[in-house]
Phi, psi and omega in degrees: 000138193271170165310318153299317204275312174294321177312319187299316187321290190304335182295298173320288199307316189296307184315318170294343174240046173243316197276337164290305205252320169088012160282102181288072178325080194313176207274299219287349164267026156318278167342297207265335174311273185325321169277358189249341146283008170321295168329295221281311167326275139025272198279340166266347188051081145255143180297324205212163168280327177309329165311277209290357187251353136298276184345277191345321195273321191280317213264132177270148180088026179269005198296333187287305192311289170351296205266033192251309181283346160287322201280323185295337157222033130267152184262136177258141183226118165246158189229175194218000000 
């Protein structure tokens, strides 16, 4: 992936969990997205996560997946 193309990639993705979660992601989590979908990539047998994140958008009946990838990149904190 060239560079123009993962920046777009990272956009898209960042945009998809701002528009689900109302969370902003910066340019510079790009990185960790992609290590934190890894699995899930993986588990579909996709070349790539920019692969999965086309499914995500394309494929009707993604909504369970959806909230697979909020919970794999949002941090959850709980405090006492």
């Amino acid at each position: 992936i060239g560079l123009a193309d993962r920046s777009d990639y990272g956009d898209r993705f960042r945009h998809l969990i701002r528009s689900i979660t109302g969370i902003s992601l910066p340019a510079s989590k790009v990185r960790m997205i992609d290590q934190r979908l890894r699995r899930r990539v993986v588990a579909f047998h996709l070349p790539s996560t920019e692969d999965y994140l086309q499914m995500l958008l394309e494929q009707p009946g993604m909504e369970l997946e959806l909230r697979e990838v909020i919970d794999l990149i949002t941090t959850n904190t709980t405090s006492f």
